[in-house]
mmCIF file of C-alpha atoms in Angstrom:
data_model
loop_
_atom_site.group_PDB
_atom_site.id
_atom_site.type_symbol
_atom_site.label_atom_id
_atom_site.label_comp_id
_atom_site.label_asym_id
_atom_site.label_seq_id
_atom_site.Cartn_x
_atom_site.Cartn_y
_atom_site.Cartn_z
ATOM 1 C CA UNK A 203 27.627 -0.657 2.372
ATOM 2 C CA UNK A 204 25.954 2.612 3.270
ATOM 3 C CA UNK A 205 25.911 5.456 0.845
ATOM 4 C CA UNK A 206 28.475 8.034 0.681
ATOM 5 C CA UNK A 207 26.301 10.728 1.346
ATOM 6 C CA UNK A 208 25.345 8.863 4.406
ATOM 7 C CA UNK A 209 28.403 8.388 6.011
ATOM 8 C CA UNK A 210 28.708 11.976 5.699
ATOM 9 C CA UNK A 211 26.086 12.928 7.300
ATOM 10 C CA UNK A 212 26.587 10.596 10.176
ATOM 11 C CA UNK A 213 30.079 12.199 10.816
ATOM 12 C CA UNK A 214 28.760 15.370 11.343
ATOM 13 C CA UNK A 215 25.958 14.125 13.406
ATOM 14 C CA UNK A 216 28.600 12.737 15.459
ATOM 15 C CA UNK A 217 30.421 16.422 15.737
ATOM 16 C CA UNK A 218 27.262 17.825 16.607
ATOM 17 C CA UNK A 219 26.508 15.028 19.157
ATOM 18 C CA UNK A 220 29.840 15.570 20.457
ATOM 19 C CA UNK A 221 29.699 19.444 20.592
ATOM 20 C CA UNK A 222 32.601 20.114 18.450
ATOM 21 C CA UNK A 223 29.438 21.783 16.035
ATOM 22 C CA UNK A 224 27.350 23.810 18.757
ATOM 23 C CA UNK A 225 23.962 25.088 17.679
ATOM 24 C CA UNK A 226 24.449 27.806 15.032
ATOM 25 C CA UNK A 227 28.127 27.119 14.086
ATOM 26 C CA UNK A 228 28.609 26.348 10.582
ATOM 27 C CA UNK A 229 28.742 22.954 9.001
ATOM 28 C CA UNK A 230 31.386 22.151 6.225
ATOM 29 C CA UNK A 231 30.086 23.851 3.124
ATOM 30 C CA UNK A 232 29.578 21.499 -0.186
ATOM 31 C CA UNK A 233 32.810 22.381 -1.875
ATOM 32 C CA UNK A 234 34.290 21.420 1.562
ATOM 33 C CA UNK A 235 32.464 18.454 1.950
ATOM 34 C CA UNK A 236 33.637 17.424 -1.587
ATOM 35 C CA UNK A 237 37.034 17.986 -0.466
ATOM 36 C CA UNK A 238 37.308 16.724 2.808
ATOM 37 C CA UNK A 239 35.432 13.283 1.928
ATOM 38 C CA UNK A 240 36.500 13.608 -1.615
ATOM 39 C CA UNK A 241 33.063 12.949 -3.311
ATOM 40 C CA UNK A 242 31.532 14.629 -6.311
ATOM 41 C CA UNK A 243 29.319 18.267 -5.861
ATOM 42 C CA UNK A 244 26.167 16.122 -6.290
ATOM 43 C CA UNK A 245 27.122 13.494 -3.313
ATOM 44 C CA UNK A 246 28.109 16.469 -0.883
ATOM 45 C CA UNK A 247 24.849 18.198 -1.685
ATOM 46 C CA UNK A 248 22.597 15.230 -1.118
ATOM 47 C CA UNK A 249 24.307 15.399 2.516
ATOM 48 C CA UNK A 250 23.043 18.701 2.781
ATOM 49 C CA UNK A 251 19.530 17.383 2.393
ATOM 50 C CA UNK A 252 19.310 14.495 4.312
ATOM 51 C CA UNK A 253 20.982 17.117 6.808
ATOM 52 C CA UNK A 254 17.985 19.352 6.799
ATOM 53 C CA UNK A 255 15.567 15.984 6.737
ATOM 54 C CA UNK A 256 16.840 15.336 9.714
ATOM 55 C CA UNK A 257 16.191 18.447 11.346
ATOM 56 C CA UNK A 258 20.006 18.879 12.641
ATOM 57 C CA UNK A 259 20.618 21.887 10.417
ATOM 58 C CA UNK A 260 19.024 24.815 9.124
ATOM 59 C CA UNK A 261 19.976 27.478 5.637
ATOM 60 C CA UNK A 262 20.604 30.998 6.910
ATOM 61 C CA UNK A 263 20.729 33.887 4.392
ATOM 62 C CA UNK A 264 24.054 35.497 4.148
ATOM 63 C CA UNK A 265 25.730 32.880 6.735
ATOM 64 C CA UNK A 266 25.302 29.359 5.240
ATOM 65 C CA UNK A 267 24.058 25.786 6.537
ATOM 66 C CA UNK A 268 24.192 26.097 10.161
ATOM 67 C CA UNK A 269 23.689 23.821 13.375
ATOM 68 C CA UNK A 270 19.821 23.708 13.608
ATOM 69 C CA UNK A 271 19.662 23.104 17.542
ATOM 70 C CA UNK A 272 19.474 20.287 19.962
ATOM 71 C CA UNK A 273 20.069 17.278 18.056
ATOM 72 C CA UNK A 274 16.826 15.023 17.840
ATOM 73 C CA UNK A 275 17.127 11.990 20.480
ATOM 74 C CA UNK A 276 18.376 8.494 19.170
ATOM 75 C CA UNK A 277 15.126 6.440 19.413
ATOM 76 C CA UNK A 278 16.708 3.131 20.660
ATOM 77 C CA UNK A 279 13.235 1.234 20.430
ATOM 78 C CA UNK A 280 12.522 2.149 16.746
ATOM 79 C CA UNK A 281 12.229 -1.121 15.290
ATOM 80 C CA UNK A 282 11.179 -2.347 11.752
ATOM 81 C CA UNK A 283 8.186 -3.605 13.102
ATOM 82 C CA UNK A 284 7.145 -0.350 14.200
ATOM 83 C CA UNK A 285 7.954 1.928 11.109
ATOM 84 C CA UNK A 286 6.177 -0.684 9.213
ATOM 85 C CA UNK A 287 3.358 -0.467 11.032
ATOM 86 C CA UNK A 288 3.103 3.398 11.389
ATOM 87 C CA UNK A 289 3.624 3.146 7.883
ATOM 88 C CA UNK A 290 0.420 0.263 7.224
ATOM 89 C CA UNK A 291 -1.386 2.899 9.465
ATOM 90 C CA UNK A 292 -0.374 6.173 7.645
ATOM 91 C CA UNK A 293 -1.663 4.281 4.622
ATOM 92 C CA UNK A 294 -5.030 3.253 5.682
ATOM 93 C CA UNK A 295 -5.949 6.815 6.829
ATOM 94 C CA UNK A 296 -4.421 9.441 4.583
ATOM 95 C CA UNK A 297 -4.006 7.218 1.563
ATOM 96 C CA UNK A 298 -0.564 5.759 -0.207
ATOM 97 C CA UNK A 299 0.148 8.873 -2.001
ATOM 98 C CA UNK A 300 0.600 10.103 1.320
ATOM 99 C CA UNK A 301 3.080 7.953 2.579
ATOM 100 C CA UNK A 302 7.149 9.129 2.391
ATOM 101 C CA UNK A 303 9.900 8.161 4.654
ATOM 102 C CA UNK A 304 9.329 11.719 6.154
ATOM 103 C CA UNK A 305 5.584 11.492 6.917
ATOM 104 C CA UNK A 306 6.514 8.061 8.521
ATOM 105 C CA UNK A 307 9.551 9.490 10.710
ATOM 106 C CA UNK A 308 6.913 12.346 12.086
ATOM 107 C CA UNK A 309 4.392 9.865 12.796
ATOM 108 C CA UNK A 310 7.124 7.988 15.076
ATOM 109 C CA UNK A 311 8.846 11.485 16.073
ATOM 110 C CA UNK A 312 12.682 10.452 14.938
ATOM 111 C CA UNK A 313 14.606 11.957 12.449
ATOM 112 C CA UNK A 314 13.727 10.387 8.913
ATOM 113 C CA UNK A 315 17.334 8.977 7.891
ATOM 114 C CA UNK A 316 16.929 6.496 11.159
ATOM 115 C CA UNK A 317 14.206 4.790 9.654
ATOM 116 C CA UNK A 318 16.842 4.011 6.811
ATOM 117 C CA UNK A 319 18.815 1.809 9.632
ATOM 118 C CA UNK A 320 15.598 -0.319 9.614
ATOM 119 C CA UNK A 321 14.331 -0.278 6.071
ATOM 120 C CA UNK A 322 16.834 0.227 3.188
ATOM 121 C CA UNK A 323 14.004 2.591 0.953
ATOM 122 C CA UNK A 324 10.424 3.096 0.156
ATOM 123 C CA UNK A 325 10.126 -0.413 -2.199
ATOM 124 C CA UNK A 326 11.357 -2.387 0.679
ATOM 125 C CA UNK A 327 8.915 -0.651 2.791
ATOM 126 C CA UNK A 328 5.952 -1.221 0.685
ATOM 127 C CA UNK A 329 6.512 -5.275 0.126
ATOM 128 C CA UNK A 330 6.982 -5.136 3.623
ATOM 129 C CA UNK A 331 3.363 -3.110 4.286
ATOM 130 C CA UNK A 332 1.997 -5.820 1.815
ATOM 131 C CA UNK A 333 3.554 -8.902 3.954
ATOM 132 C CA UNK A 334 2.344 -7.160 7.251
ATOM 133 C CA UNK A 335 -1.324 -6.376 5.419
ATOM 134 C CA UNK A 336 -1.988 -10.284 4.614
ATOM 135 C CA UNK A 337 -0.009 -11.486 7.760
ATOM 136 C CA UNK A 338 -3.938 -10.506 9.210
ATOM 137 C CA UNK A 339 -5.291 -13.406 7.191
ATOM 138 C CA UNK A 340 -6.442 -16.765 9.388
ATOM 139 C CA UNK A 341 -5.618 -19.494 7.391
ATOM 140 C CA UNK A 342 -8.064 -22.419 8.901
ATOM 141 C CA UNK A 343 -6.126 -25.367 10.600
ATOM 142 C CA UNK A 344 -7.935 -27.581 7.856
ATOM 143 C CA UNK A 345 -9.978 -27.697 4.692
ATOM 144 C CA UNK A 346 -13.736 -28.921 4.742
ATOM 145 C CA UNK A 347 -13.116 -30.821 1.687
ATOM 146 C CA UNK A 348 -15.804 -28.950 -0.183
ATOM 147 C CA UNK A 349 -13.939 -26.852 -2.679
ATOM 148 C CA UNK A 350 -16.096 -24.197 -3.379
ATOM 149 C CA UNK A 351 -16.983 -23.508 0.527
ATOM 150 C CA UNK A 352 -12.654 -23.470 1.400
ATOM 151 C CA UNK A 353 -12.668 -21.168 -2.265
ATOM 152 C CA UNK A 354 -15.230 -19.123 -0.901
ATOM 153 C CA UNK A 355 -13.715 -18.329 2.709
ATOM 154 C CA UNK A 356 -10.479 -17.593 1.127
ATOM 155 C CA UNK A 357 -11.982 -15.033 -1.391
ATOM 156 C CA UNK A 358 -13.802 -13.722 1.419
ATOM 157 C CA UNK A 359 -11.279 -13.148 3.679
ATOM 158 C CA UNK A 360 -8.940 -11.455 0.917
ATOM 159 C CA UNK A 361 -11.841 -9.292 0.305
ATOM 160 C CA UNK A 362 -11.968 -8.565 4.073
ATOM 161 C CA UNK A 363 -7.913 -7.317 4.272
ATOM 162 C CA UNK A 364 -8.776 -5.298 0.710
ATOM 163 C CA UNK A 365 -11.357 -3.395 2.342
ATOM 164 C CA UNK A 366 -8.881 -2.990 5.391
ATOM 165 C CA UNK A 367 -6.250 -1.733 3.600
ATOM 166 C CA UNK A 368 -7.702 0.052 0.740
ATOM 167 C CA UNK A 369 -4.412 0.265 -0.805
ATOM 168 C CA UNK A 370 -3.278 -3.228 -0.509
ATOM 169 C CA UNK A 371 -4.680 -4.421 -3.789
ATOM 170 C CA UNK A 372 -3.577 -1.536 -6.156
ATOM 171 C CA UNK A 373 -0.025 -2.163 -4.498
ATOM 172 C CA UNK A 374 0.341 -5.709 -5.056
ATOM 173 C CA UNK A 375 1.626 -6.700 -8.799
ATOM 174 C CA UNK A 376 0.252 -9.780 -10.195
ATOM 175 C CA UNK A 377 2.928 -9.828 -13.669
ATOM 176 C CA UNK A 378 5.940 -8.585 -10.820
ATOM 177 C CA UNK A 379 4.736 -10.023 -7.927
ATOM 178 C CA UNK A 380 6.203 -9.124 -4.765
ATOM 179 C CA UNK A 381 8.342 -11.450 -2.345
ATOM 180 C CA UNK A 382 6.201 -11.472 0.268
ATOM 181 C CA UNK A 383 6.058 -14.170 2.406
ATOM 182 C CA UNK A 384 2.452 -14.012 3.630
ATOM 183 C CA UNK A 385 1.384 -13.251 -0.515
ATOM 184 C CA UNK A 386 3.003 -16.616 -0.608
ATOM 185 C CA UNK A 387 1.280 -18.248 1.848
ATOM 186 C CA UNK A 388 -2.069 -16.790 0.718
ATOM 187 C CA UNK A 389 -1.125 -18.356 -2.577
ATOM 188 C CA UNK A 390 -0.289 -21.625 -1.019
ATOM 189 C CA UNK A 391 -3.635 -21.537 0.972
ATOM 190 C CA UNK A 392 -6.326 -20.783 -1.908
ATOM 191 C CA UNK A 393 -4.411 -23.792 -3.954
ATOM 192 C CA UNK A 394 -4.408 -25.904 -1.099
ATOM 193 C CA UNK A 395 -8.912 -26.129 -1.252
ATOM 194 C CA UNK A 396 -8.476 -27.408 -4.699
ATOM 195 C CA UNK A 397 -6.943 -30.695 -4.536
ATOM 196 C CA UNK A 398 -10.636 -32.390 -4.289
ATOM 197 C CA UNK A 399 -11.042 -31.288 -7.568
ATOM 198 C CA UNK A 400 -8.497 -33.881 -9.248
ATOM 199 C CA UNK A 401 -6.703 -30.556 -10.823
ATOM 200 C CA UNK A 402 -3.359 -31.140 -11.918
ATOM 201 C CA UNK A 403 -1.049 -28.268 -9.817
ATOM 202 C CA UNK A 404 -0.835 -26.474 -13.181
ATOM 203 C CA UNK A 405 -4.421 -25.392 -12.883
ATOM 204 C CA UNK A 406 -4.787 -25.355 -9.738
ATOM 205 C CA UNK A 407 -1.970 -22.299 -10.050
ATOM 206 C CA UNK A 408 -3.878 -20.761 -12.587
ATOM 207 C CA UNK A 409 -7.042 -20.528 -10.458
ATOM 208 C CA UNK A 410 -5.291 -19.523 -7.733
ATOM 209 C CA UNK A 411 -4.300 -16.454 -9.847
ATOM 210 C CA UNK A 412 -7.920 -15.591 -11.454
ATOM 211 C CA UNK A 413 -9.316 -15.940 -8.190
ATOM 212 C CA UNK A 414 -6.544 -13.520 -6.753
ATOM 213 C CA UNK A 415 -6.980 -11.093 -9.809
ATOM 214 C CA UNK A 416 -10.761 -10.841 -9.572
ATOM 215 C CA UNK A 417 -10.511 -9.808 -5.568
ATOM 216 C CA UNK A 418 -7.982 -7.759 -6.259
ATOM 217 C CA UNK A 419 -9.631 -6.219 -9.369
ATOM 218 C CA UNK A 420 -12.588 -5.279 -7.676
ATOM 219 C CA UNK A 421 -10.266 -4.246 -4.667
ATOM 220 C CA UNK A 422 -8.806 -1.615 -6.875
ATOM 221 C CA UNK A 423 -11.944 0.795 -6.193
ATOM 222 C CA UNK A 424 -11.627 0.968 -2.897
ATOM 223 C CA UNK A 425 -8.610 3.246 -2.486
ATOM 224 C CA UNK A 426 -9.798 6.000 -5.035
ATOM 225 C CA UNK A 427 -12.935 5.724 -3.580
ATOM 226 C CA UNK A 428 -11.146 6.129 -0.139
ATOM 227 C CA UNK A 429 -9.439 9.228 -1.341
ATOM 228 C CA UNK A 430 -12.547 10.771 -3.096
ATOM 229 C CA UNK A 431 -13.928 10.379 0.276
ATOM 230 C CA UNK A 432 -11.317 12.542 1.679
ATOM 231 C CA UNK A 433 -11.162 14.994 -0.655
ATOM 232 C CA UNK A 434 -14.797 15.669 -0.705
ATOM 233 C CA UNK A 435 -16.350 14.618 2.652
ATOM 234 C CA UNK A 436 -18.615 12.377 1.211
ATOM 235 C CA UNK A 437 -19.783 8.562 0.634
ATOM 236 C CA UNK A 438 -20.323 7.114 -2.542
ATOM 237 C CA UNK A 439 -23.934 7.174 -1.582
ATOM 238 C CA UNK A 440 -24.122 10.833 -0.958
ATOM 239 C CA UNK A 441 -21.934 11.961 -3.682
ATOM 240 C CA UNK A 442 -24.458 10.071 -6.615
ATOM 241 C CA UNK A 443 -27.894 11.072 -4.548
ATOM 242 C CA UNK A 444 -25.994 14.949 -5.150
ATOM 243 C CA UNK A 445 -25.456 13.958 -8.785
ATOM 244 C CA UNK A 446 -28.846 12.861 -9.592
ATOM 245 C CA UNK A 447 -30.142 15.927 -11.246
ATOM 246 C CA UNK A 448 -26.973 16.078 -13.640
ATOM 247 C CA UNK A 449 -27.156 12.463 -14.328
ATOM 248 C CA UNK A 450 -30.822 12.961 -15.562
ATOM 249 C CA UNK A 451 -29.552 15.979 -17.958
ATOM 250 C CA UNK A 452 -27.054 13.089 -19.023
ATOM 251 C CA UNK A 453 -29.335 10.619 -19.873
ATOM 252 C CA UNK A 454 -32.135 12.837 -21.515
ATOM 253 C CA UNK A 455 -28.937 13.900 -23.908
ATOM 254 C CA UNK A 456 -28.029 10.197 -24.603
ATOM 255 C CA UNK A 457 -30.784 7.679 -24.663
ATOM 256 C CA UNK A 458 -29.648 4.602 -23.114
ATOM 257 C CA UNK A 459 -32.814 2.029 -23.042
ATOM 258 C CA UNK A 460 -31.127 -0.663 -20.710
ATOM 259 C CA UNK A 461 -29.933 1.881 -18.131
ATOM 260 C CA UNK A 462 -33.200 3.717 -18.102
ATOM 261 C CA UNK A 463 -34.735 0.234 -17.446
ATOM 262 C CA UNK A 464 -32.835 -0.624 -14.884
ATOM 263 C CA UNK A 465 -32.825 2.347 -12.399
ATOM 264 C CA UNK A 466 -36.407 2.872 -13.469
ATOM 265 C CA UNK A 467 -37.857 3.608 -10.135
ATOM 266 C CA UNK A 468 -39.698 -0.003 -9.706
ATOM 267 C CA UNK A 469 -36.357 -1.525 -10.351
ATOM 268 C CA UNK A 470 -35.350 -3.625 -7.146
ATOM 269 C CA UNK A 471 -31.526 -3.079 -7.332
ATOM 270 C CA UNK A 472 -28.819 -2.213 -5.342
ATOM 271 C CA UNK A 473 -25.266 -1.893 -6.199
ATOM 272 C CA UNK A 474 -21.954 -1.590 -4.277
ATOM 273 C CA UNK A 475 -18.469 -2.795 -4.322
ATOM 274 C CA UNK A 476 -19.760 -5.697 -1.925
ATOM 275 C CA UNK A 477 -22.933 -6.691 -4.277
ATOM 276 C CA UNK A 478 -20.292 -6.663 -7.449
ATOM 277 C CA UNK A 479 -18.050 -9.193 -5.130
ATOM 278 C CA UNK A 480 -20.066 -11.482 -3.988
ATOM 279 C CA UNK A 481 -21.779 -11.740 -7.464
ATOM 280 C CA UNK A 482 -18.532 -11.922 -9.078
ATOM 281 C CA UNK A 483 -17.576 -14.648 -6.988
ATOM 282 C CA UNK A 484 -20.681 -16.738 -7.374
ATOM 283 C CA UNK A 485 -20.448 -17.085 -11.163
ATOM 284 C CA UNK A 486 -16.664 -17.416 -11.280
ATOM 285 C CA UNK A 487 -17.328 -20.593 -8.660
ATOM 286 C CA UNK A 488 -20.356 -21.967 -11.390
ATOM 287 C CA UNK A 489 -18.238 -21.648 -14.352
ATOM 288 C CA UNK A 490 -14.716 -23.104 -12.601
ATOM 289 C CA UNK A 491 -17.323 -25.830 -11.309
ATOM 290 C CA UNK A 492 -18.557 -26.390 -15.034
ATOM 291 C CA UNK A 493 -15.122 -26.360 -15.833
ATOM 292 C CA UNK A 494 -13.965 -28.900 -13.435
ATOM 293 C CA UNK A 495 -16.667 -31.131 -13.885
ATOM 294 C CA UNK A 496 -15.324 -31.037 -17.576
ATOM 295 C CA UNK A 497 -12.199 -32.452 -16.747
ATOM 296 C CA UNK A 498 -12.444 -34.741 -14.413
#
């Protein structure tokens, strides 16, 4: 059942749709809202924002909330498919503290309580960004048979969505986890390269889930680095070759031996998000192997 507030403010899109409000005229003040629809002061209010969300009506000073204009066209395509994807999209390039129902709405040009028709609020929207997100993954048609290689391509390719959608991972809850059902089938997929192994489905659950966490947990740099980018025009790269000179002060004011060694300049070393993956990955593949050999 919709919300009060909302049924309000669909009748009086309905009088302005109909002309019985005209551009200008006056809409039903709160305290006649509350009396006409007999809801509380809070409720009638609320319909006086979603109004002005909407863009059908505008505060005048010394007249009241009037009739904004031409009401804003029904968009009969708008879909949940698309809002999600403007949405995914919005996300990607401005980040997800970016993302509101509003920002969405002007990305699609419709007024923002018609997205509500399509998705009932901003938690909905997100599990279904995160089911859209990893609906990108290519499961194979089959396994190799070779654990470790099917482990390996499914890491991969979860790192590959990550780096996509740098907000994927920090949006995804691994104690709450979403019902998504492509999170599901990604689960269902990394388990499904393990039964070579002779694991009972008890552990091959909990690898699933340390493999998931360390992607993910690496994953979580990549949207503040994504919005340090933004907010300072800059790569990691170029941002730390700018910092050198302060990180020198840094170091001559606390001696650190085994950093000084290691970006000595006759160091051979290179680090990124992708290095720390890919080494990450190889050792937790030797020690599950160690592990497995263990047990079976």
């Amino acid at each position: 059942m919709d919300a009060p507030y909302r049924r309000i403010v669909a009748d009086i899109r309905d009088r302005i749709e109909a002309g019985v409000l005209r551009p200008g005229d006056r809409v039903p003040s709160a305290r006649a809202i509350t009396r006409e629809w007999g809801v509380a002061i809070a409720t009638a209010t609320k319909a006086h924002a979603a109004l002005r969300d909407e863009g059908l009506t505008v505060a005048r000073p010394g007249v009241g909330t009037v009739v904004a204009g031409p009401v804003p066209p029904r968009d009969t395509d708008l879909s949940r498919d698309r809002i999600v994807a403007a949405a995914i999209a919005l996300a990607d390039r401005d980040g997800m503290a970016e993302l509101s129902m509003r920002r969405i709405a002007a990305e699609l040009d419709v007024a923002t309580m018609s997205l509500y028709r399509h998705v009932p609020g901003r938690d909905e929207l997100i599990v279904a960004m995160i089911d859209g997100a990893l609906g990108e993954l290519r499961v194979p048609a089959r396994y190799t048979g070779d654990w470790r290689a099917d482990l390996s391509s499914c890491a991969r390719a979860v790192w590959q969505i990550f780096q996509r959608h740098p907000w994927l991972a920090l949006s995804m809850s691994l104690t709450r986890p979403q019902p998504a059902p492509n999170a599901l089938r990604l689960g269902e997929w990394i388990m499904g390269t393990l039964p070579p192994t002779g694991l009972a489905v008890t552990d091959r659950f909990l690898v699933q889930v340390l493999l998931f966490s360390f992607v993910r947990g690496v994953a979580s740099a990549l949207e503040p680095e994504a919005q340090a980018m933004r907010d300072t025009g800059m790569t990691d790269d170029e941002w730390m070759a700018q910092q050198g000179a302060t990180f020198e002060r840094f170091a001559e004011r606390h001696p650190a031996p085994h950093y000084r060694q290691l970006f000595a300049g006759d160091a051979d070393f290179d680090f990124d998000l992708d290095v720390l993956f890919e080494f990450g990955l190889a050792r937790f593949l030797d020690g599950l192997g160690v592990w497995i050999s263990s047990r079976t």
